[in-house]
Short mmCIF file of C-alpha atoms and ligand atoms in Angstrom, two decimals:
data_model
loop_
_atom_site.label_atom_id
_atom_site.label_comp_id
_atom_site.label_asym_id
_atom_site.label_seq_id
_atom_site.Cartn_x
_atom_site.Cartn_y
_atom_site.Cartn_z
CA UNK A 1 30.25 -5.13 -20.26
CA UNK A 2 28.67 -7.59 -17.86
CA UNK A 3 27.85 -11.27 -18.18
CA UNK A 4 31.34 -12.32 -17.18
CA UNK A 5 32.01 -15.64 -15.46
CA UNK A 6 32.87 -15.04 -11.84
CA UNK A 7 34.34 -17.36 -9.27
CA UNK A 8 32.38 -16.81 -6.10
CA UNK A 9 32.31 -18.06 -2.53
CA UNK A 10 29.29 -20.00 -1.34
CA UNK A 11 28.43 -21.09 2.17
CA UNK A 12 26.45 -24.29 1.70
CA UNK A 13 24.25 -26.29 4.04
CA UNK A 14 26.25 -29.54 3.68
CA UNK A 15 29.49 -28.97 1.79
CA UNK A 16 31.01 -26.14 3.79
CA UNK A 17 32.46 -23.11 2.02
CA UNK A 18 32.73 -23.90 -1.67
CA UNK A 19 33.76 -22.24 -4.88
CA UNK A 20 30.91 -21.70 -7.35
CA UNK A 21 30.58 -19.93 -10.67
CA UNK A 22 28.26 -16.96 -11.00
CA UNK A 23 27.59 -14.22 -13.56
CA UNK A 24 27.86 -10.49 -13.03
CA UNK A 25 24.68 -8.86 -14.29
CA UNK A 26 25.20 -5.21 -13.32
CA UNK A 27 27.49 -2.95 -11.29
CA UNK A 28 26.36 -4.44 -8.04
CA UNK A 29 24.54 -7.64 -8.88
CA UNK A 30 25.53 -11.22 -9.56
CA UNK A 31 23.37 -14.21 -10.42
CA UNK A 32 23.54 -17.99 -9.96
CA UNK A 33 24.24 -18.68 -13.60
CA UNK A 34 27.23 -20.91 -14.30
CA UNK A 35 28.74 -20.28 -17.71
CA UNK A 36 31.55 -22.72 -16.90
CA UNK A 37 28.98 -25.55 -16.74
CA UNK A 38 26.65 -25.02 -19.67
CA UNK A 39 24.90 -21.95 -18.20
CA UNK A 40 23.24 -23.98 -15.47
CA UNK A 41 21.14 -21.71 -13.25
CA UNK A 42 19.72 -21.93 -9.74
CA UNK A 43 16.42 -20.32 -8.87
CA UNK A 44 13.93 -19.98 -6.01
CA UNK A 45 10.46 -21.56 -6.23
CA UNK A 46 9.53 -19.51 -3.15
CA UNK A 47 7.84 -22.58 -1.63
CA UNK A 48 5.34 -22.86 -4.45
CA UNK A 49 4.96 -25.85 -6.78
CA UNK A 50 4.29 -23.87 -9.95
CA UNK A 51 4.78 -20.43 -11.38
CA UNK A 52 7.93 -18.41 -11.71
CA UNK A 53 11.25 -19.66 -10.42
CA UNK A 54 13.25 -16.55 -9.54
CA UNK A 55 16.94 -16.59 -10.45
CA UNK A 56 18.99 -15.96 -7.32
CA UNK A 57 20.88 -12.68 -7.30
CA UNK A 58 23.27 -11.17 -4.78
CA UNK A 59 25.03 -7.83 -4.39
CA UNK A 60 28.45 -8.88 -3.04
CA UNK A 61 28.83 -12.30 -4.73
CA UNK A 62 29.24 -14.07 -1.38
CA UNK A 63 26.39 -16.55 -1.22
CA UNK A 64 24.58 -18.08 1.73
CA UNK A 65 25.61 -18.39 5.32
CA UNK A 66 25.54 -22.17 5.71
CA UNK A 67 22.41 -21.84 7.85
CA UNK A 68 19.28 -23.49 6.52
CA UNK A 69 17.33 -20.38 7.51
CA UNK A 70 19.25 -18.42 4.90
CA UNK A 71 17.47 -18.99 1.58
CA UNK A 72 20.70 -18.79 -0.42
CA UNK A 73 22.40 -21.62 1.48
CA UNK A 74 20.43 -24.48 -0.11
CA UNK A 75 20.82 -22.72 -3.45
CA UNK A 76 24.60 -22.91 -3.00
CA UNK A 77 24.38 -26.68 -2.46
CA UNK A 78 22.23 -27.15 -5.57
CA UNK A 79 24.43 -24.91 -7.73
CA UNK A 80 27.58 -26.68 -6.47
CA UNK A 81 25.98 -30.13 -6.94
CA UNK A 82 25.02 -29.33 -10.53
CA UNK A 83 28.57 -28.17 -11.30
CA UNK A 84 30.19 -31.19 -9.61
CA UNK A 85 27.86 -33.57 -11.45
CA UNK A 86 28.65 -31.86 -14.76
CA UNK A 87 32.37 -32.09 -13.97
CA UNK A 88 32.20 -35.76 -12.97
CA UNK A 89 30.60 -36.87 -16.23
CA UNK A 90 32.75 -34.58 -18.35
CA UNK A 91 36.09 -35.36 -16.74
CA UNK A 92 35.47 -39.08 -16.35
CA UNK A 93 33.58 -39.98 -19.53
CA UNK A 94 33.81 -36.91 -21.75
CA UNK A 95 30.06 -36.50 -21.39
CA UNK A 96 29.08 -32.84 -21.79
CA UNK A 97 26.21 -32.62 -19.35
CA UNK A 98 23.06 -34.68 -19.07
CA UNK A 99 22.19 -34.16 -22.74
CA UNK A 100 25.82 -34.49 -23.88
CA UNK A 101 25.50 -31.22 -25.78
CA UNK A 102 27.25 -28.85 -23.37
CA UNK A 103 24.02 -27.56 -21.86
CA UNK A 104 23.61 -27.24 -18.10
CA UNK A 105 20.26 -27.45 -16.36
CA UNK A 106 18.17 -25.23 -14.08
CA UNK A 107 18.11 -26.21 -10.40
CA UNK A 108 14.91 -25.16 -8.63
CA UNK A 109 15.17 -24.97 -4.84
CA UNK A 110 12.65 -24.28 -2.07
CA UNK A 111 10.01 -26.19 -4.03
CA UNK A 112 6.66 -26.49 -2.28
CA UNK A 113 5.99 -26.46 1.41
CA UNK A 114 7.67 -29.09 3.59
CA UNK A 115 8.34 -31.12 0.45
CA UNK A 116 10.44 -34.18 1.28
CA UNK A 117 11.81 -35.15 -2.11
CA UNK A 118 13.90 -34.06 -5.06
CA UNK A 119 13.38 -34.98 -8.69
CA UNK A 120 14.48 -34.73 -12.29
CA UNK A 121 11.60 -33.94 -14.68
CA UNK A 122 13.30 -34.32 -18.03
CA UNK A 123 14.68 -30.80 -18.19
CA UNK A 124 15.16 -29.37 -14.67
CA UNK A 125 16.20 -30.32 -11.17
CA UNK A 126 13.83 -29.63 -8.29
CA UNK A 127 14.55 -29.80 -4.56
CA UNK A 128 12.29 -29.61 -1.52
CA UNK A 129 13.17 -28.14 1.85
CA UNK A 130 12.21 -31.23 3.85
CA UNK A 131 9.80 -31.25 6.73
CA UNK A 132 10.16 -31.60 10.48
CA UNK A 133 13.63 -32.94 11.16
CA UNK A 134 14.32 -33.68 7.50
CA UNK A 135 16.81 -31.21 6.10
CA UNK A 136 16.80 -29.69 2.58
CA UNK A 137 17.26 -32.41 -0.04
CA UNK A 138 20.24 -30.72 -1.71
CA UNK A 139 23.21 -32.88 -0.66
CA UNK A 140 25.80 -33.89 -3.26
CA UNK A 141 24.70 -37.52 -3.50
CA UNK A 142 21.04 -36.53 -3.91
CA UNK A 143 21.93 -33.99 -6.62
CA UNK A 144 24.12 -36.55 -8.41
CA UNK A 145 21.42 -39.21 -8.04
CA UNK A 146 18.67 -37.06 -9.53
CA UNK A 147 20.71 -35.69 -12.41
CA UNK A 148 21.86 -39.22 -13.20
CA UNK A 149 18.19 -40.05 -13.86
CA UNK A 150 18.60 -37.58 -16.71
CA UNK A 151 21.66 -39.42 -18.02
CA UNK A 152 19.82 -42.75 -17.85
CA UNK A 153 16.81 -41.22 -19.60
CA UNK A 154 19.06 -40.01 -22.42
CA UNK A 155 20.91 -43.34 -22.78
CA UNK A 156 19.51 -46.77 -21.82
CA UNK A 157 16.17 -45.23 -20.80
CA UNK A 158 15.56 -48.08 -18.34
CA UNK A 159 11.83 -48.47 -17.67
CA UNK A 160 11.04 -47.27 -14.12
CA UNK A 161 9.37 -50.46 -12.85
CA UNK A 162 10.35 -54.06 -12.23
CA UNK A 163 14.01 -55.05 -12.50
CA UNK A 164 14.81 -52.39 -15.12
CA UNK A 165 13.49 -49.84 -12.61
CA UNK A 166 15.81 -51.26 -9.96
CA UNK A 167 18.70 -50.90 -12.41
CA UNK A 168 17.58 -47.31 -13.13
CA UNK A 169 17.59 -46.47 -9.41
CA UNK A 170 20.90 -48.30 -8.85
CA UNK A 171 22.46 -46.28 -11.69
CA UNK A 172 21.45 -43.08 -9.89
CA UNK A 173 22.80 -44.28 -6.54
CA UNK A 174 26.05 -45.44 -8.18
CA UNK A 175 26.74 -42.17 -9.99
CA UNK A 176 25.39 -40.01 -7.16
CA UNK A 177 27.96 -41.73 -4.99
CA UNK A 178 30.67 -41.27 -7.61
CA UNK A 179 29.85 -37.54 -7.74
CA UNK A 180 30.16 -37.39 -3.95
CA UNK A 181 33.57 -39.10 -4.07
CA UNK A 182 34.80 -37.05 -7.01
CA UNK A 183 33.98 -33.73 -5.36
CA UNK A 184 36.46 -34.66 -2.60
CA UNK A 185 34.72 -32.29 -0.23
CA UNK A 186 35.86 -32.77 3.37
CA UNK A 187 32.49 -31.65 4.75
CA UNK A 188 30.69 -34.31 2.68
CA UNK A 189 33.26 -37.02 2.05
CA UNK A 190 32.52 -39.96 -0.25
CA UNK A 191 30.74 -42.99 1.18
CA UNK A 192 28.36 -45.74 0.03
CA UNK A 193 25.42 -44.31 1.91
CA UNK A 194 22.65 -42.41 0.13
CA UNK A 195 21.22 -39.29 1.74
CA UNK A 196 23.26 -39.53 4.93
CA UNK A 197 23.14 -35.74 5.31
CA UNK A 198 19.42 -35.13 5.07
CA UNK A 199 18.00 -37.10 8.01
CA UNK A 200 15.07 -38.20 5.87
CA UNK A 201 13.49 -40.44 8.50
CA UNK A 202 14.31 -38.20 11.41
CA UNK A 203 16.43 -40.90 13.07
CA UNK A 204 19.82 -39.80 11.75
CA UNK A 205 20.04 -42.78 9.40
CA UNK A 206 20.73 -42.68 5.66
CA UNK A 207 18.10 -43.52 3.11
CA UNK A 208 20.07 -46.44 1.60
CA UNK A 209 23.20 -48.53 2.23
CA UNK A 210 24.96 -49.77 -0.89
CA UNK A 211 27.23 -52.25 0.94
CA UNK A 212 24.28 -53.94 2.66
CA UNK A 213 20.94 -52.76 1.23
CA UNK A 214 18.93 -54.66 3.84
CA UNK A 215 20.04 -52.18 6.51
CA UNK A 216 17.28 -49.74 5.46
CA UNK A 217 14.71 -52.36 6.47
CA UNK A 218 13.33 -53.02 2.97
CA UNK A 219 16.24 -53.02 0.51
CA UNK A 220 17.10 -56.20 -1.42
CA UNK A 221 20.74 -57.27 -1.18
CA UNK A 222 20.47 -60.65 -2.94
CA UNK A 223 18.55 -61.22 -6.17
CA UNK A 224 15.56 -63.60 -6.17
CA UNK A 225 12.61 -64.24 -8.46
CA UNK A 226 10.55 -61.75 -6.40
CA UNK A 227 13.01 -58.85 -6.74
CA UNK A 228 10.98 -57.56 -9.69
CA UNK A 229 7.92 -57.08 -7.47
CA UNK A 230 9.30 -54.55 -4.98
CA UNK A 231 9.57 -50.76 -5.27
CA UNK A 232 12.45 -49.67 -7.49
CA UNK A 233 14.18 -48.01 -4.50
CA UNK A 234 14.46 -51.47 -2.91
CA UNK A 235 15.15 -53.62 -5.98
CA UNK A 236 18.00 -51.18 -6.67
CA UNK A 237 19.76 -52.85 -3.75
CA UNK A 238 20.88 -55.76 -5.94
CA UNK A 239 22.66 -53.38 -8.33
CA UNK A 240 24.05 -51.22 -5.53
CA UNK A 241 25.37 -54.28 -3.70
CA UNK A 242 26.96 -55.59 -6.93
CA UNK A 243 28.64 -52.24 -7.52
CA UNK A 244 29.98 -52.11 -3.99
CA UNK A 245 31.42 -55.62 -4.26
CA UNK A 246 33.01 -54.81 -7.60
CA UNK A 247 34.50 -51.51 -6.40
CA UNK A 248 35.49 -52.27 -2.82
CA UNK A 249 35.14 -56.04 -2.41
CA UNK A 250 32.99 -58.15 -0.12
CA UNK A 251 33.35 -58.65 3.62
CA UNK A 252 34.78 -55.98 5.90
CA UNK A 253 35.97 -52.91 3.96
CA UNK A 254 36.82 -49.29 4.71
CA UNK A 255 33.25 -48.33 3.75
CA UNK A 256 31.21 -51.02 5.47
CA UNK A 257 30.79 -54.78 5.58
CA UNK A 258 29.24 -56.36 2.51
CA UNK A 259 27.61 -59.74 3.19
CA UNK A 260 27.80 -62.49 0.54
CA UNK A 261 24.61 -64.08 -0.77
CA UNK A 262 24.18 -67.84 -0.49
CA UNK A 263 27.37 -69.81 -0.89
CA UNK A 264 29.17 -67.21 -3.02
CA UNK A 265 32.88 -66.76 -2.58
CA UNK A 266 34.58 -63.54 -1.49
CA UNK A 267 35.13 -60.74 -4.02
CA UNK A 268 38.25 -58.59 -4.30
CA UNK A 269 37.35 -55.09 -5.49
CA UNK A 270 38.87 -53.47 -8.58
CA UNK A 271 38.33 -49.91 -7.31
CA UNK A 272 35.45 -47.55 -7.92
CA UNK A 273 36.99 -45.83 -10.95
CA UNK A 274 37.07 -49.06 -12.96
CA UNK A 275 33.74 -50.23 -11.55
CA UNK A 276 32.08 -46.96 -12.60
CA UNK A 277 33.68 -47.11 -16.05
CA UNK A 278 32.23 -50.61 -16.55
CA UNK A 279 28.76 -49.50 -15.39
CA UNK A 280 28.80 -46.37 -17.56
CA UNK A 281 29.86 -48.29 -20.66
CA UNK A 282 27.18 -50.91 -20.02
CA UNK A 283 24.56 -48.17 -19.47
CA UNK A 284 25.46 -46.20 -22.57
CA UNK A 285 26.36 -49.06 -24.94
CA UNK A 286 24.42 -52.18 -24.01
CA UNK A 287 21.52 -51.61 -21.58
CA UNK A 288 18.09 -51.09 -23.14
CA UNK A 289 14.79 -50.01 -21.61
CA UNK A 290 13.93 -53.61 -20.67
CA UNK A 291 17.28 -54.81 -19.30
CA UNK A 292 16.89 -57.00 -16.21
CA UNK A 293 19.51 -58.17 -13.72
CA UNK A 294 20.48 -61.31 -15.62
CA UNK A 295 20.98 -59.29 -18.78
CA UNK A 296 22.90 -56.65 -16.82
CA UNK A 297 25.37 -59.33 -15.79
CA UNK A 298 26.05 -60.14 -19.43
CA UNK A 299 26.19 -56.50 -20.50
CA UNK A 300 28.60 -55.46 -17.76
CA UNK A 301 30.81 -58.41 -18.76
CA UNK A 302 30.74 -57.11 -22.33
CA UNK A 303 31.65 -53.67 -21.04
CA UNK A 304 34.50 -55.11 -18.96
CA UNK A 305 35.77 -56.97 -22.02
CA UNK A 306 35.68 -53.79 -24.10
CA UNK A 307 37.55 -51.77 -21.49
CA UNK A 308 39.94 -54.28 -19.92
CA UNK A 309 40.00 -57.40 -22.09
CA UNK A 310 38.39 -60.80 -21.95
CA UNK A 311 38.91 -62.92 -18.85
CA UNK A 312 41.25 -60.53 -17.09
CA UNK A 313 41.08 -59.50 -13.43
CA UNK A 314 38.30 -56.99 -14.08
CA UNK A 315 36.16 -59.44 -16.08
CA UNK A 316 36.46 -62.10 -13.40
CA UNK A 317 35.67 -59.57 -10.67
CA UNK A 318 32.45 -58.64 -12.50
CA UNK A 319 31.48 -62.33 -12.61
CA UNK A 320 32.21 -62.81 -8.92
CA UNK A 321 30.50 -59.57 -7.84
CA UNK A 322 27.25 -60.57 -9.60
CA UNK A 323 27.41 -64.12 -8.27
CA UNK A 324 27.89 -62.61 -4.80
CA UNK A 325 24.46 -60.92 -5.12
CA UNK A 326 22.89 -64.10 -6.53
CA UNK A 327 22.81 -62.97 -10.16
CA UNK A 328 24.39 -66.01 -11.73
CA UNK A 329 25.54 -66.79 -15.26
N1 LIG B 401 13.69 -38.81 -5.37
C1 LIG B 401 13.02 -39.86 -6.10
C2 LIG B 401 14.04 -40.61 -6.90
O1 LIG B 401 14.83 -40.04 -7.60
C3 LIG B 401 11.96 -39.29 -6.90
C4 LIG B 401 11.87 -39.80 -8.26
O2 LIG B 401 12.19 -39.09 -9.19
N2 LIG B 401 11.49 -41.03 -8.44
O3 LIG B 401 14.10 -41.81 -6.85
ZN1 LIG B 402 15.87 -41.99 -8.05
CA1 LIG B 403 26.52 -40.41 0.39
#
């Protein structure tokens, strides 16, 4: 009988030729349904914003061409991104999908006409094709970012405004980046840039820079009393900059130069695996809907204590990394 899990080849827009999981549905038809990742599916909105999303099917189980003009190519990226995000949370934290119940999610691609965004709506992922020079919004970091909004929603549920909104956005940039690193894909290697593949502004620049958030023109790299007043995609800079310092250190690093705020002293990184473990524990154990940056400092120190002990290297690095973004004790 059919409905068997297949390992298929996909030619993606951004991640090269990748392995994806599909399902055989008849003698000569396969679908983008991934029984190895909670039955996550990928479907085509056919450039509409409502109505049926049509599950992708294919006769030979070789998907996409890598060209944006091929409708399956972006679907391959989304399907791969959903699987890699599922794998990151499961392998790293034992979290079984966004809902932690083993269920995957639908990914809806080709949403709307010239739609330059992607979003999580509480149950599904949706991706636009971009407009003009902007490419489809289906890169690994964008997929990991959006699905991490689902994880935040199901855990701390950080309110999407003010400083808690900045922490919500930073959480998505942090784990979107961790998904990108964990996939170890040579066509889309890990970095601390967000959206570097999609050319969102048409100038070849990424959307955000975690090592120096000011490089996007509006991001906040150092906390101040006005951080709460800016859009959450800019106040996230404080959290992104903290995470970079904690993972990679301040100053010149392999992934960019992180400036110190004020008179802070240099930070030596503890590596992104430990930094992400501290953030995830803080997110899932201590953060609440109203957590602000000052509280996040205390909660990540509690998380570091839980994981690595009180006043060890990791604990002190968390202190220094927050002080380096002007979130002081
Ligand atoms: N792409 C935007 C974001 O994730 C849209 C949204 O859901 N706020 O930040
Ligand atoms: Zn977001
Ligand atoms: Ca990236």
